[in-house]
Amino acid sequence: MCGITGMVHLEQDLRQQELLLRKMQRTLQRRGPDQEGIFLSPQCAMAHTRLAVIDVEKGRQPMEVTAGGETYTIVYNGELYNTAELRTQLEQEGTVFQTHCDTEVLLQSYVHWGPRCVEQCNGIFAFAVWEHSARRLFLARDRIGVKPLFYAEIPNGFVFGSEIKALLQHPDVPHEIDKTGIAELLLMGPGRTAGGGVFRTIREVKPAHCGYYMQGQLHLHPYWELHAAEHTENFADTAAHVRELVTDAVRRQMISDVPIGTFLSGGLDSSLLSSLANQVMQEQGRELHTFSVDYRDNDRYFQKSHFQPTSDPTYIRAMERYLGCRHHWTVLDTPALAEALYAAVDARDLPGMVDVDSSLLLFCREIRQEVTVALSGECADELFGGYPWYRDADIRRINGFPWAQSTAYRTQFLLPEIAAEIDAQAYVQSAYARTVAAAEQLPDDSPLESRMREMMKLNLDWFMQTLLDRKDRMSMYNALEVRVPFCDYRIAEYLYNVPWEYKDWNGYEKGLLRTAMQDVLPPEVLWRKKSPYPKTHNPSYLQTVSEMLRHVVADPLSPVLQIVRKEMLERLLESEESVQWYGQLMTRPQIMAYFVQMNYWLEKYQVKVVL
């Protein structure tokens, strides 16, 4: 797990190139504090910051090999979970390895198979390979999009990096947003259209895409997508298949040469992964570390709701007893949570999921004191249909993103002159329509199954990407590698074709997953109703973010007022109206915090608005 950055320049001397490259590299040091390295040539420069997890001594990057008259140099961020199989296959075909790290396996895979190497890889990755003689740069990103990769095409060249902040160090990448960027912030945020980077000239390699930059041209193409196929297994066989896939994903992702642990919220997904990880650790004679977060006085202020009927600590303690693991609690209070809203922007390079981000950032900081790698239960709800918008027939029928039915409300915040430049409903609706149109169907799919394919595609391409952005940036800001076993692409491929009747077995949310894994959890956790990521219920948080926003509104020079109507911010402060901005975790306090973050971001990143 690392940070990567680099550039292809047609005209620049090496000294200037090195100085600029090192500035870009420094922005990524939090992602990789253990080692750093650079590669320089007249046409290409690449830099790496490393968080050492596998083969700590020999896995340094950039890494270089020469074969068949060509020299290849790689910078790579990620982890391959089928390293052993690929290594064996390559050795059988004559490859001799110098290290035990997956970086060399990936590089040799590229040497051997070229661009099709990505089709062989099971893992989370973003990487670049420079071919010296051919003078071309290959870029690739993992199928699900767990690891980030941004780029910008500039005059006479090309710049790329793990995070937007690295690209912004380059003088030819302007700190500008236009009406598209504003639409992303106000209409889509904290979500983001795949392929975009909000800044005017910054783009993103989409998940499951790869391609070349050469002779001044970039050509990217998809190498994987979900395909519709008939599901022929009965429920018992389907449950067995799910059990096999999930168990194998966890076992593969437990490989590490450094301490490893798990997130444990007391919900089904994290509890399940913790139980499976504990089995692996016990086989190895090791003790599993598990980690939970809570908020000061949450037990006092918690109020059950449709989305969160029960609080977490009771179930966390049940799992702690069940596993017999070494458990760690982190308790967050309002002042730290609010202050970390700013660090969360620094980590994401954009306004984000506010306290959902800042709490995770603080939580990861504490986890990093004990382990370097942690497993997390993200993405099970997207694949197994756990969210309310899958299961509630009325919500499911809504035409539009089910977690953000707030376009009309959001539009009211735009300054009139900007709103006149953006057709808000059309912007959001076209993004929605493109996504559902890309959900591959079978001719004999029922209306329900057809809609469920659309729902899964919407969740994978949008909601899940927001959560994966959050998890990567908040964890890597603290040099913590977080792995997400449910993001194994084999699970996504399989579940795309599993009928809804099976996923919702016996009317239980994620009934298929619960049934498949029913012997690895205590009953009270196995059958617990879904509860979202824990957030503070302390009224002091609303008071604090209200005061932060009042300071923004009171300053006529606040940069957010270049975009947003002051009177709408004042209404937000005074009214008790509560609108779901983005899922059930972003309502009035979080909307306030979002505008606080946006103001900070515009100022910190010196963003210029160009219309």
mmCIF file of C-alpha atoms in Angstrom, residues 1 30-31 33 51 53 147 259 261 263 291 360 363-375 471-483:
data_model
loop_
_atom_site.group_PDB
_atom_site.id
_atom_site.type_symbol
_atom_site.label_atom_id
_atom_site.label_comp_id
_atom_site.label_asym_id
_atom_site.label_seq_id
_atom_site.Cartn_x
_atom_site.Cartn_y
_atom_site.Cartn_z
ATOM 1 C CA MET A 1 0.000 0.000 0.000
ATOM 2 C CA ARG A 30 1.269 9.925 4.570
ATOM 3 C CA ARG A 31 0.277 7.068 2.252
ATOM 4 C CA PRO A 33 5.993 6.653 5.305
ATOM 5 C CA LEU A 51 3.899 1.448 3.271
ATOM 6 C CA VAL A 53 3.507 -4.876 4.028
ATOM 7 C CA LYS A 147 -7.379 1.987 -5.143
ATOM 8 C CA PRO A 259 0.390 -6.905 12.237
ATOM 9 C CA GLY A 261 -6.647 -6.721 12.596
ATOM 10 C CA PHE A 263 -12.921 -3.393 12.139
ATOM 11 C CA PHE A 291 -11.331 -2.385 16.770
ATOM 12 C CA LEU A 360 -13.106 7.243 10.422
ATOM 13 C CA PHE A 363 -10.532 5.894 14.310
ATOM 14 C CA CYS A 364 -7.878 4.812 11.787
ATOM 15 C CA ARG A 365 -5.290 6.902 13.618
ATOM 16 C CA GLU A 366 -5.951 4.839 16.751
ATOM 17 C CA ILE A 367 -5.999 1.508 14.890
ATOM 18 C CA ARG A 368 -2.611 2.339 13.341
ATOM 19 C CA GLN A 369 -1.080 2.365 16.824
ATOM 20 C CA GLU A 370 -1.615 -1.411 16.966
ATOM 21 C CA VAL A 371 -1.666 -2.794 13.404
ATOM 22 C CA THR A 372 -0.636 -1.830 9.874
ATOM 23 C CA VAL A 373 -3.357 -3.777 8.021
ATOM 24 C CA ALA A 374 -7.068 -4.088 8.833
ATOM 25 C CA LEU A 375 -10.026 -5.835 7.205
ATOM 26 C CA LYS A 471 -12.064 4.276 3.292
ATOM 27 C CA ASP A 472 -8.916 4.661 1.185
ATOM 28 C CA ARG A 473 -8.245 8.329 1.962
ATOM 29 C CA MET A 474 -9.048 8.277 5.685
ATOM 30 C CA SER A 475 -7.033 5.114 6.287
ATOM 31 C CA MET A 476 -4.059 5.973 4.092
ATOM 32 C CA TYR A 477 -3.893 9.438 5.684
ATOM 33 C CA ASN A 478 -2.821 7.436 8.719
ATOM 34 C CA ALA A 479 -0.659 4.928 6.790
ATOM 35 C CA LEU A 480 -3.151 2.158 7.546
ATOM 36 C CA GLU A 481 -3.875 -0.386 4.818
ATOM 37 C CA VAL A 482 -7.550 -1.364 4.808
ATOM 38 C CA ARG A 483 -8.644 -4.422 2.845
#
